[in-house]
PDB file of N, CA and C in Angstrom:
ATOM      1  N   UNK G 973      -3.534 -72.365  22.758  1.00  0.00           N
ATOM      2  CA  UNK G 973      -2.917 -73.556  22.207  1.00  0.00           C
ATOM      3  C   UNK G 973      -3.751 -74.768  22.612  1.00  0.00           C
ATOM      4  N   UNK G 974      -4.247 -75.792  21.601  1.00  0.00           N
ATOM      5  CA  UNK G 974      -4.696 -77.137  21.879  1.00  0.00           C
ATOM      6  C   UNK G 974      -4.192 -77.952  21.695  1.00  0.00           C
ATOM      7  N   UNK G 975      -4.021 -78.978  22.568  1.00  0.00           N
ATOM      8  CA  UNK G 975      -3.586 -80.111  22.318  1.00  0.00           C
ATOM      9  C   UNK G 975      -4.551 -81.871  22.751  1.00  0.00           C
ATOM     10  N   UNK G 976      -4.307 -82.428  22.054  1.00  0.00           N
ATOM     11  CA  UNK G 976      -5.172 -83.999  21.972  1.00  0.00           C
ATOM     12  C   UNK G 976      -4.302 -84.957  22.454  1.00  0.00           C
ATOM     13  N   UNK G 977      -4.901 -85.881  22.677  1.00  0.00           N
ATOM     14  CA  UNK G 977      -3.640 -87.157  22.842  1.00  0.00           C
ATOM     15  C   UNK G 977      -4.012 -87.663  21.446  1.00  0.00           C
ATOM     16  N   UNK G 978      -1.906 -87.942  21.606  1.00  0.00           N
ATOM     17  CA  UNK G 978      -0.935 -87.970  20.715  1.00  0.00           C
ATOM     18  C   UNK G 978      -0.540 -87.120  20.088  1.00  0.00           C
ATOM     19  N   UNK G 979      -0.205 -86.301  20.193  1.00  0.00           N
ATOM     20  CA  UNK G 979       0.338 -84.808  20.153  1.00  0.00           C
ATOM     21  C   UNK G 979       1.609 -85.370  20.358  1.00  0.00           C
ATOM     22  N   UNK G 980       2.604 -84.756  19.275  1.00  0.00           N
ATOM     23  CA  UNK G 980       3.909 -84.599  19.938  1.00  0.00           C
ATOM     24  C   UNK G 980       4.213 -83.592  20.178  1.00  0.00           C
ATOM     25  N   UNK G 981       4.812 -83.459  21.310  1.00  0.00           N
ATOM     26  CA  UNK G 981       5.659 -82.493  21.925  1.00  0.00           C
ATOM     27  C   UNK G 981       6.491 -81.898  22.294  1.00  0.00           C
ATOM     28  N   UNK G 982       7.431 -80.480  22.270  1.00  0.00           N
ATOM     29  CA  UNK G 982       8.482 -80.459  21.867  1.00  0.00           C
ATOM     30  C   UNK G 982       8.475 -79.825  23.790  1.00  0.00           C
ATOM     31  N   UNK G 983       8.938 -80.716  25.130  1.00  0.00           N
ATOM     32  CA  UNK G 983       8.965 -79.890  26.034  1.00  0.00           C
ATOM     33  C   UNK G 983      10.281 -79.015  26.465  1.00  0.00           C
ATOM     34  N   UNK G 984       9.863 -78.122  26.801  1.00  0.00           N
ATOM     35  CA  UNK G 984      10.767 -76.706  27.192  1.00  0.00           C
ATOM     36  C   UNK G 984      11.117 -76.328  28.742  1.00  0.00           C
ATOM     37  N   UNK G 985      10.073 -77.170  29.781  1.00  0.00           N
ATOM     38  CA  UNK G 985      10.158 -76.389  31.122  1.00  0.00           C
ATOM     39  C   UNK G 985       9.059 -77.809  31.915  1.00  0.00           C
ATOM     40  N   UNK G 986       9.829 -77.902  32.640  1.00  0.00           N
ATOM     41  CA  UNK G 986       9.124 -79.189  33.497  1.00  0.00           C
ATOM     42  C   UNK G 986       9.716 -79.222  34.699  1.00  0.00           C
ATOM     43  N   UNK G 987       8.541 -79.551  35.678  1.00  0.00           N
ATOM     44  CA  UNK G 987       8.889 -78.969  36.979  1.00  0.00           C
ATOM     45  C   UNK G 987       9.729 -77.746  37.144  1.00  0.00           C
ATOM     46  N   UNK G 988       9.199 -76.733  36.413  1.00  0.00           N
ATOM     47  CA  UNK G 988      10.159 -75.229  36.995  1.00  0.00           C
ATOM     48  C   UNK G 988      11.611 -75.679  36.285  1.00  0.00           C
ATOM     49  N   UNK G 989      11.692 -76.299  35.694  1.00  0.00           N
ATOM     50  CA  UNK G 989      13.698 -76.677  35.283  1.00  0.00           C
ATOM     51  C   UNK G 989      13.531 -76.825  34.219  1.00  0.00           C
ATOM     52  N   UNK G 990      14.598 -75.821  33.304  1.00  0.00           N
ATOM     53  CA  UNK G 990      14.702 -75.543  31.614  1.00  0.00           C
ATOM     54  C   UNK G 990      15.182 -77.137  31.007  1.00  0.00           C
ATOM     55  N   UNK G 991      14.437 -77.647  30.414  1.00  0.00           N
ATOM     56  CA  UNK G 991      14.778 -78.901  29.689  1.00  0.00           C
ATOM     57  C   UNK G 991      14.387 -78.597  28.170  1.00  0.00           C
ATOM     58  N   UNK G 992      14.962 -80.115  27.177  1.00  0.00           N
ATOM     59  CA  UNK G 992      14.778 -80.069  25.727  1.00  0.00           C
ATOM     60  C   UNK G 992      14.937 -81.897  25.471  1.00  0.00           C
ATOM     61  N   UNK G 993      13.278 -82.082  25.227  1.00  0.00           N
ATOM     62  CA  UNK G 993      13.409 -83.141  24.959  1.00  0.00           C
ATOM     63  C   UNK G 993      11.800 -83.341  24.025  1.00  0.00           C
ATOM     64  N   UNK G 994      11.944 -84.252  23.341  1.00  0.00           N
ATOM     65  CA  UNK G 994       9.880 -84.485  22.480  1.00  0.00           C
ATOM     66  C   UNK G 994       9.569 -85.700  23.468  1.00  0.00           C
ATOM     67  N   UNK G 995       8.282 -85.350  23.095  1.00  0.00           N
ATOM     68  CA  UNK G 995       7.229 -86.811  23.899  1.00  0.00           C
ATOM     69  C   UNK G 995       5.861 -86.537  23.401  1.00  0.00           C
ATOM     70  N   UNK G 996       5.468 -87.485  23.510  1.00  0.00           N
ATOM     71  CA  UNK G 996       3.713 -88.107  22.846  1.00  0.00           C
ATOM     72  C   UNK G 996       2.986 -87.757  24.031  1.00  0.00           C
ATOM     73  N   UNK G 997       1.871 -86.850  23.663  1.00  0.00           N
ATOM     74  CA  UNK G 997       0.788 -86.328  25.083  1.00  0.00           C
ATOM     75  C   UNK G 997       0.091 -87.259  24.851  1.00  0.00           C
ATOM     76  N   UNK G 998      -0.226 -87.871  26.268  1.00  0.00           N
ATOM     77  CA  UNK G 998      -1.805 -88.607  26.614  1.00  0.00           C
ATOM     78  C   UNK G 998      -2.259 -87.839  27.362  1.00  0.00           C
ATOM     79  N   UNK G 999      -3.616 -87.887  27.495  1.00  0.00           N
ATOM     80  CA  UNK G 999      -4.560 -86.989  28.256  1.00  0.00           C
ATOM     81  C   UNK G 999      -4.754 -88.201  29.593  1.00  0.00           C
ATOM     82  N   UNK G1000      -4.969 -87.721  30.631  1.00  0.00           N
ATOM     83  CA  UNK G1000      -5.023 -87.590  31.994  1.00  0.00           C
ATOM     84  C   UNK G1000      -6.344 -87.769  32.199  1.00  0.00           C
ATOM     85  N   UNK G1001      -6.705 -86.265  32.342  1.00  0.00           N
ATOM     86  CA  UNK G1001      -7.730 -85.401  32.392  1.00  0.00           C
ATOM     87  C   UNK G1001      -7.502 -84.317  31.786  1.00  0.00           C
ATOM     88  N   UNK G1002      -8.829 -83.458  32.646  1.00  0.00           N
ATOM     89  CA  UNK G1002      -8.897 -81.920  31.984  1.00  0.00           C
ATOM     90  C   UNK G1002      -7.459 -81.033  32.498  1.00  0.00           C
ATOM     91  N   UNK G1003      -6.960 -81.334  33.454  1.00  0.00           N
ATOM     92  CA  UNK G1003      -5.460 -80.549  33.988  1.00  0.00           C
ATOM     93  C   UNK G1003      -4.513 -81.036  33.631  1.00  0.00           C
ATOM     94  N   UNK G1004      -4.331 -82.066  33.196  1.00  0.00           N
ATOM     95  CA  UNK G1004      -2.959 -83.148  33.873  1.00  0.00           C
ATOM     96  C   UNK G1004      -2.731 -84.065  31.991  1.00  0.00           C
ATOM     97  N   UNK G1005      -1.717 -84.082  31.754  1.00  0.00           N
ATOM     98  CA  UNK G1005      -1.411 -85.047  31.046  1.00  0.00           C
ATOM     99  C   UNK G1005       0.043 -85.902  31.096  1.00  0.00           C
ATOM    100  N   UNK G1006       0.184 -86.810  30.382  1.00  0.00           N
ATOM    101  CA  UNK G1006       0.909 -88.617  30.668  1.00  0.00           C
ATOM    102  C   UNK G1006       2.022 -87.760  29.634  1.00  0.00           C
ATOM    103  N   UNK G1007       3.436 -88.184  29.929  1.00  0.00           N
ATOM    104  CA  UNK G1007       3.794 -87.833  28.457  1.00  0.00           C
ATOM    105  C   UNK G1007       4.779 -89.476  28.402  1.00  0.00           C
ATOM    106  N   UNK G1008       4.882 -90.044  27.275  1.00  0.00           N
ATOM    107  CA  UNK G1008       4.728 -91.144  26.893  1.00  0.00           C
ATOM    108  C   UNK G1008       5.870 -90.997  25.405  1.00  0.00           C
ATOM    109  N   UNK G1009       6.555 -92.005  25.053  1.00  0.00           N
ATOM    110  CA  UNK G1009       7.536 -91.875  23.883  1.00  0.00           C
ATOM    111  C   UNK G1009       8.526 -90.997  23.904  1.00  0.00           C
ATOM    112  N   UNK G1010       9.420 -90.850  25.194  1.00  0.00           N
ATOM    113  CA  UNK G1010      10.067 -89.359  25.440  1.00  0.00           C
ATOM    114  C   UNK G1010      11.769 -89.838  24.972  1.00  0.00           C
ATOM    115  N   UNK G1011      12.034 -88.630  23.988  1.00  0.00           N
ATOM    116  CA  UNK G1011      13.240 -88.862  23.662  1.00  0.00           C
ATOM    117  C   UNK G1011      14.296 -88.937  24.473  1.00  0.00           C
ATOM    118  N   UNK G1012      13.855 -88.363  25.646  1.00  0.00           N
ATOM    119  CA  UNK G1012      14.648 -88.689  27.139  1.00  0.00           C
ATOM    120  C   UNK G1012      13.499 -89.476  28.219  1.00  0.00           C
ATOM    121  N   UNK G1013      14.367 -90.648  28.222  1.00  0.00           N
ATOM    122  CA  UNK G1013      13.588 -91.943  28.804  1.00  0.00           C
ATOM    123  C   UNK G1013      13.625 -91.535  30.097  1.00  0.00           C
ATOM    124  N   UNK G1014      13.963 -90.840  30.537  1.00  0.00           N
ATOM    125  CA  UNK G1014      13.446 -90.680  32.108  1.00  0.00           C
ATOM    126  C   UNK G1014      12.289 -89.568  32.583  1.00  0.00           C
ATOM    127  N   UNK G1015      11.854 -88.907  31.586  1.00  0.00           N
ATOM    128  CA  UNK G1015      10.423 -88.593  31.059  1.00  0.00           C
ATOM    129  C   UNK G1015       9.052 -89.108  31.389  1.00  0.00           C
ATOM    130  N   UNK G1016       9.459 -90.306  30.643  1.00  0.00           N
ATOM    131  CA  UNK G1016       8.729 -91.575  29.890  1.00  0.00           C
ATOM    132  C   UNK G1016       7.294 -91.703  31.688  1.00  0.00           C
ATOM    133  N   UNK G1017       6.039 -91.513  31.328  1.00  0.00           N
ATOM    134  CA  UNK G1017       5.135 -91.502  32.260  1.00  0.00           C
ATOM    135  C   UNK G1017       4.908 -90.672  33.456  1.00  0.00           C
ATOM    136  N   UNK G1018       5.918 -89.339  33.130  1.00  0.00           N
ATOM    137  CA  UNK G1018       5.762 -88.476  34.137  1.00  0.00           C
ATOM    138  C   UNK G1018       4.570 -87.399  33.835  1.00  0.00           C
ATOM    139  N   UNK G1019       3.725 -86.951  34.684  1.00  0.00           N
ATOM    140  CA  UNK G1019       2.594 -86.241  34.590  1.00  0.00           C
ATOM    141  C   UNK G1019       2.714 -84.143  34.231  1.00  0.00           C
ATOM    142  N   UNK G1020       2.361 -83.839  33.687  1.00  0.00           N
ATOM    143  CA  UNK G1020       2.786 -82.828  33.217  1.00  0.00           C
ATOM    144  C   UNK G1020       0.971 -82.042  32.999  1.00  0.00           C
ATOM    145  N   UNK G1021       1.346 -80.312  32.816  1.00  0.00           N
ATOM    146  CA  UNK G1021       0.327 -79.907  33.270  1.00  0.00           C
ATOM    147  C   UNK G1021      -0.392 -79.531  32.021  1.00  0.00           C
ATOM    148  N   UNK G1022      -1.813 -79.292  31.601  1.00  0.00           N
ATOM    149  CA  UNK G1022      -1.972 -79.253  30.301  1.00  0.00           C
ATOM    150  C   UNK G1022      -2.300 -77.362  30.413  1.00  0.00           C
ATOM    151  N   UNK G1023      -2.514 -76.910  29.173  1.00  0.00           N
ATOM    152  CA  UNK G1023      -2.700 -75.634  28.681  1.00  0.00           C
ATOM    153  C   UNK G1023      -3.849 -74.811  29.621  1.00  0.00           C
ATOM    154  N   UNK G1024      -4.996 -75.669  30.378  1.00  0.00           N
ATOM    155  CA  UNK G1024      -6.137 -75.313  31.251  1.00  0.00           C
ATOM    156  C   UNK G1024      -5.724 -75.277  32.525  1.00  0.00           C
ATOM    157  N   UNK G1025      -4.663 -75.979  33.366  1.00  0.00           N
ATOM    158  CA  UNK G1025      -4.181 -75.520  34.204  1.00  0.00           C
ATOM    159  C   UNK G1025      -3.421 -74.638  34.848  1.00  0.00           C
ATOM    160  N   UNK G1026      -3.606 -74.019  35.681  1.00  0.00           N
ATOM    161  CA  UNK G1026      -2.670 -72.461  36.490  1.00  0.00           C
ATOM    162  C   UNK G1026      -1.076 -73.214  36.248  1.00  0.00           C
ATOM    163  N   UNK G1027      -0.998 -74.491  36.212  1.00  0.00           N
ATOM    164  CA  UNK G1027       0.520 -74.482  35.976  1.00  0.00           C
ATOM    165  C   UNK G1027       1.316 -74.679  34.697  1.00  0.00           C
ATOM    166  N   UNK G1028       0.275 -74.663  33.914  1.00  0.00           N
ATOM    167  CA  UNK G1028       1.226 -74.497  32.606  1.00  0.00           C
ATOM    168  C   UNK G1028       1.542 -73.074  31.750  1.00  0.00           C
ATOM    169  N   UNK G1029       2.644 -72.629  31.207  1.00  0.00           N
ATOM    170  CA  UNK G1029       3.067 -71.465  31.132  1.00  0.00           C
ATOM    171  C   UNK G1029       4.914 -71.281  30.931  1.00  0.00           C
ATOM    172  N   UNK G1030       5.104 -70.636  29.812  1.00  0.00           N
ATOM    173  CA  UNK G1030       6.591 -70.431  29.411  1.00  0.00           C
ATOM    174  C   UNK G1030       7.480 -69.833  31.010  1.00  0.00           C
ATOM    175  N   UNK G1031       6.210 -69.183  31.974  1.00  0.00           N
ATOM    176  CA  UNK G1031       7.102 -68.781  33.446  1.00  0.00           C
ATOM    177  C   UNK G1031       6.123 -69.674  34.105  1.00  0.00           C
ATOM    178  N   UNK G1032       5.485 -70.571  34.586  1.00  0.00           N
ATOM    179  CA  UNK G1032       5.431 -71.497  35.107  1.00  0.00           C
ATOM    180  C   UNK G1032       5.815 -72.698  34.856  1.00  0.00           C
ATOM    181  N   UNK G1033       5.190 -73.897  35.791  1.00  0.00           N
ATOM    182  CA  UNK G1033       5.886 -74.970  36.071  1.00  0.00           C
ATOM    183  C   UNK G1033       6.046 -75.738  35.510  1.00  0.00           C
ATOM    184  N   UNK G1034       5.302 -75.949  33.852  1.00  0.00           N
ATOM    185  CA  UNK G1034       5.415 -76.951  32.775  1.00  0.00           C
ATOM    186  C   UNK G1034       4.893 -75.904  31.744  1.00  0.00           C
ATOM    187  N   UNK G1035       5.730 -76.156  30.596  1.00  0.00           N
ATOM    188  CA  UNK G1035       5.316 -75.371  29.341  1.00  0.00           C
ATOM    189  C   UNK G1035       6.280 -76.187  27.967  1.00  0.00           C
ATOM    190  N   UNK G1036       5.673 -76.474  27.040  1.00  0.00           N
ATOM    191  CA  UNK G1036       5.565 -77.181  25.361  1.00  0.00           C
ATOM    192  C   UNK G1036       5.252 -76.532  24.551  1.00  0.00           C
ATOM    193  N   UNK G1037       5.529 -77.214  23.671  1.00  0.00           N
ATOM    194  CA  UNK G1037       4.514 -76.702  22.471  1.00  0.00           C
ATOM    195  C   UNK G1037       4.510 -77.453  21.425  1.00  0.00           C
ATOM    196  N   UNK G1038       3.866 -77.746  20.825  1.00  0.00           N
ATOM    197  CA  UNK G1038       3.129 -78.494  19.576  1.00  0.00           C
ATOM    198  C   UNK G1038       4.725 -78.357  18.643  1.00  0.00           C
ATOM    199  N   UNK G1039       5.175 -80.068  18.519  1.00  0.00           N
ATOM    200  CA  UNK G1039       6.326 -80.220  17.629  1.00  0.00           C
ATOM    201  C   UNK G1039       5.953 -79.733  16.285  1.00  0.00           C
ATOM    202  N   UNK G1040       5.012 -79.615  15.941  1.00  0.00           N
ATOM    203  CA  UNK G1040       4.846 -79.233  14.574  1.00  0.00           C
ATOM    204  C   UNK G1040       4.980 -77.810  14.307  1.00  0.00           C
ATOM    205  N   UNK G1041       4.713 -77.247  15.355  1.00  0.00           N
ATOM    206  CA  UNK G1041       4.453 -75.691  15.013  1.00  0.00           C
ATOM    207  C   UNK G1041       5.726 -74.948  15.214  1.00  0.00           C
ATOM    208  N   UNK G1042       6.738 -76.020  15.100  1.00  0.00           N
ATOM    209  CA  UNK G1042       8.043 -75.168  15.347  1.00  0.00           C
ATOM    210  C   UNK G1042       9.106 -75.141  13.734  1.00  0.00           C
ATOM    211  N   UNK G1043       8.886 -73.731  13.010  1.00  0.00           N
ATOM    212  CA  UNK G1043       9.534 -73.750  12.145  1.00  0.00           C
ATOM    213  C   UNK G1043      11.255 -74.123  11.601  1.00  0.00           C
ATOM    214  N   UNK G1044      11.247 -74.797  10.614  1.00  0.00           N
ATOM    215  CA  UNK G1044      12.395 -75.214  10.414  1.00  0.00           C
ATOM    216  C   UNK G1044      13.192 -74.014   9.638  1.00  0.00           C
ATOM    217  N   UNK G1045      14.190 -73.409  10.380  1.00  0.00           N
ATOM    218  CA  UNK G1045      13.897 -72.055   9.348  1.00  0.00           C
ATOM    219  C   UNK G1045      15.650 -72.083   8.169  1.00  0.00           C
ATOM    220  N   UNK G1046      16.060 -73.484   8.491  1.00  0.00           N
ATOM    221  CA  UNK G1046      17.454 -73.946   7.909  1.00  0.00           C
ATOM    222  C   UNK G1046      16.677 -74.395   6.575  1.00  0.00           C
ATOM    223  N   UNK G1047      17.128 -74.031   5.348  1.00  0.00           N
ATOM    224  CA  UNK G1047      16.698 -74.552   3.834  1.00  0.00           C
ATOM    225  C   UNK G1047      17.963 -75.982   3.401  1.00  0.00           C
ATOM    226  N   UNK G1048      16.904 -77.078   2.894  1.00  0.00           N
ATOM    227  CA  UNK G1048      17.582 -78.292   3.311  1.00  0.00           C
ATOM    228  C   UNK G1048      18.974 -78.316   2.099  1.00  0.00           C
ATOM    229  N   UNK G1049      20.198 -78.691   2.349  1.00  0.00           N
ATOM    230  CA  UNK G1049      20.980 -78.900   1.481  1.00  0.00           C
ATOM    231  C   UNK G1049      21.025 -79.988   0.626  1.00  0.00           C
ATOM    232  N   UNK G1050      21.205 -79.939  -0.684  1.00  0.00           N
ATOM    233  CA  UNK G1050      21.426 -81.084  -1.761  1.00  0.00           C
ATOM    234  C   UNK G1050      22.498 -81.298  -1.889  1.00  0.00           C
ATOM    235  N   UNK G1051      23.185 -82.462  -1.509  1.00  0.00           N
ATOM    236  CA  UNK G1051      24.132 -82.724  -2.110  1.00  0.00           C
ATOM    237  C   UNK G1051      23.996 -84.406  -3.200  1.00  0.00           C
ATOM    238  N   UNK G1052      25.059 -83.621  -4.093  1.00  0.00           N
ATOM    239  CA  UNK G1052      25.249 -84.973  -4.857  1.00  0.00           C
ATOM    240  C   UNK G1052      26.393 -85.607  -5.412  1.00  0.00           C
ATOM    241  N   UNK G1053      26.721 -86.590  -5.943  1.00  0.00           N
ATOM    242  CA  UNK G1053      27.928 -87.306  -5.931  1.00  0.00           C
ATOM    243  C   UNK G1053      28.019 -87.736  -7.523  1.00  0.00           C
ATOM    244  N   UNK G1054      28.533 -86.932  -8.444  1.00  0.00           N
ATOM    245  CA  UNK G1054      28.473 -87.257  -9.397  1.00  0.00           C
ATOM    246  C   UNK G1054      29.157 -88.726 -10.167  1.00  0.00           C
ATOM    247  N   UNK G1055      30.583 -89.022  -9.091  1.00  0.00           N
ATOM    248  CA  UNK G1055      31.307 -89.860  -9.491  1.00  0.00           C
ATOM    249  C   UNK G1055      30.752 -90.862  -9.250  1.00  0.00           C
ATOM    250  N   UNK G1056      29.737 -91.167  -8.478  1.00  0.00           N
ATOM    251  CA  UNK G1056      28.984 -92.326  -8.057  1.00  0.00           C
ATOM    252  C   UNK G1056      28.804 -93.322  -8.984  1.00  0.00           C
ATOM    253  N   UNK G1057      28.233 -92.507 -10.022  1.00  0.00           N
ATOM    254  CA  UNK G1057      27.945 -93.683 -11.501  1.00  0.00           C
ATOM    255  C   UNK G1057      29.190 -94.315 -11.857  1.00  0.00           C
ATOM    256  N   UNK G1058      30.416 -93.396 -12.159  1.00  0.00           N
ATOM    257  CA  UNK G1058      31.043 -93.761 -13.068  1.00  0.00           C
ATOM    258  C   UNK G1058      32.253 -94.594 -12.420  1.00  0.00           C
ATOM    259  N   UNK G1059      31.890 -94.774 -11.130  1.00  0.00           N
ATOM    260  CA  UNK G1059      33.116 -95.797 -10.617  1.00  0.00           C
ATOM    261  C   UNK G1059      32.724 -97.643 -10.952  1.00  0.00           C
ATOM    262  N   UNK G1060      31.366 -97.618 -10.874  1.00  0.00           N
ATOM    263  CA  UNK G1060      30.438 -98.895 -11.569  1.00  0.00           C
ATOM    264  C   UNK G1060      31.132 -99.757 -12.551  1.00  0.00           C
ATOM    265  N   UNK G1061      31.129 -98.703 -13.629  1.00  0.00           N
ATOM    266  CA  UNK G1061      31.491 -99.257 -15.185  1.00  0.00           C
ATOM    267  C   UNK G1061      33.076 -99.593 -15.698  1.00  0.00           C
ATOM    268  N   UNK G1062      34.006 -98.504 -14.320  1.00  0.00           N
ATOM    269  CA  UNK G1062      34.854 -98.735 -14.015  1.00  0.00           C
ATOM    270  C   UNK G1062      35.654-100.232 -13.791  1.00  0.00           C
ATOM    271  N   UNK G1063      35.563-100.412 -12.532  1.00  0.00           N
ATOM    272  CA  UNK G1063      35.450-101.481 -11.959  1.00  0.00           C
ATOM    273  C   UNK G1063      34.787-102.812 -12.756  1.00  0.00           C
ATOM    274  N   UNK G1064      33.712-102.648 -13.353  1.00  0.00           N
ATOM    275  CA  UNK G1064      33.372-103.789 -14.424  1.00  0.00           C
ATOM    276  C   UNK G1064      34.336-103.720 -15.463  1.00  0.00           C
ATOM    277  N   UNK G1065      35.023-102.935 -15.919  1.00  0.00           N
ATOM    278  CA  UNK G1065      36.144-102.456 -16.793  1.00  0.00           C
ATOM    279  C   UNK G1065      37.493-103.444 -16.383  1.00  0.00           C
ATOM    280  N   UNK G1066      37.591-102.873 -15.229  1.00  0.00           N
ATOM    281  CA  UNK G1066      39.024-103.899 -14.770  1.00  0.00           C
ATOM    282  C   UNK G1066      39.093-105.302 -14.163  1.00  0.00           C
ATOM    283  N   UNK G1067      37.616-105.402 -14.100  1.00  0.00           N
ATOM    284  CA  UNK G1067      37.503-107.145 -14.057  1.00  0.00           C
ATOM    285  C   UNK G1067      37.449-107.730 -15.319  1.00  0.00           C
ATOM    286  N   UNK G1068      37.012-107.046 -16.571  1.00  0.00           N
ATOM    287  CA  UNK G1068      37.057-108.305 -17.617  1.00  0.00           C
ATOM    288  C   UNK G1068      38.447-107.692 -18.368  1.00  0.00           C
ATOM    289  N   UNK G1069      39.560-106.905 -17.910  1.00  0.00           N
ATOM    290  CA  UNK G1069      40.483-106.589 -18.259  1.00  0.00           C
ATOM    291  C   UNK G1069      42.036-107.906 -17.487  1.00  0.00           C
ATOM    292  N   UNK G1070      41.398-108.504 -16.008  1.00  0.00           N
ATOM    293  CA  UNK G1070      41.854-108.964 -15.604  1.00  0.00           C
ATOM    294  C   UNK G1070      41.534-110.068 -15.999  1.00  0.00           C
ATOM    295  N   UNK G1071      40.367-110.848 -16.604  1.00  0.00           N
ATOM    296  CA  UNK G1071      39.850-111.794 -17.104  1.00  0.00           C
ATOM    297  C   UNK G1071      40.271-112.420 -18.466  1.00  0.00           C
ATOM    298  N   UNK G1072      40.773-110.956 -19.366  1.00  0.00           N
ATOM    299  CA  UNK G1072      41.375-111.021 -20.566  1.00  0.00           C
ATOM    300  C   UNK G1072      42.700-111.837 -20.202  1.00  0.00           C
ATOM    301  N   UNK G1073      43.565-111.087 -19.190  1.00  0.00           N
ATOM    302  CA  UNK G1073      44.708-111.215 -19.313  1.00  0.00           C
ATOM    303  C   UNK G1073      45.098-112.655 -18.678  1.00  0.00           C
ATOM    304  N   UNK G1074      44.291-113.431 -18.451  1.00  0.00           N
ATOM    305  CA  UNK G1074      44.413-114.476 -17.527  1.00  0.00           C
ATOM    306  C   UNK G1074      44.992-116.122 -18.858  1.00  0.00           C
TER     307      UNK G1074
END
């Protein structure tokens, strides 16, 4: 797995403790990266381990993965509102009906 800064990220495991939250990778260095934009603000600039270090890993101490690469596997629902239109013409209906009668 590669990752660049600005990568979003979907993290899973930080410091050894099962979490669920996204954040924006900055690079560090070659071990270490910033994570930055975290949907849980107490996140926000904590150092995390990248894919080249002994500590990153689904059973080690920090492990992610690329927000994109996580399939959406729900097919999106349409809904629609047919009456929507016809309450419009309605309503313009009973104002110049009230206008008549005046």
């Amino acid at each position: 797995m590669k990752f660049k800064e600005g990568d979003r990220v979907h993290v899973l495991r930080f410091l050894r403790e099962e979490v669920d939250f996204y954040a924006t990778m900055k690079i560090a260095n070659d071990r270490i990266g910033i994570l930055t934009n975290c949907t849980d603000a107490k996140f926000t600039g904590r150092l995390i381990a990248l894919p080249t270090y002994v500590a990153f890993g689904e059973d080690r101490r920090d492990y992610y993965v690329l927000a994109e690469d996580e399939e959406d596997t729900e097919e999106p629902v349409i809904q629609r509102i047919n009456d929507m239109y016809n309450e419009v013409p309605k309503e313009k209906e009973q104002k110049q009906k009230v206008e008549l009668n005046k």
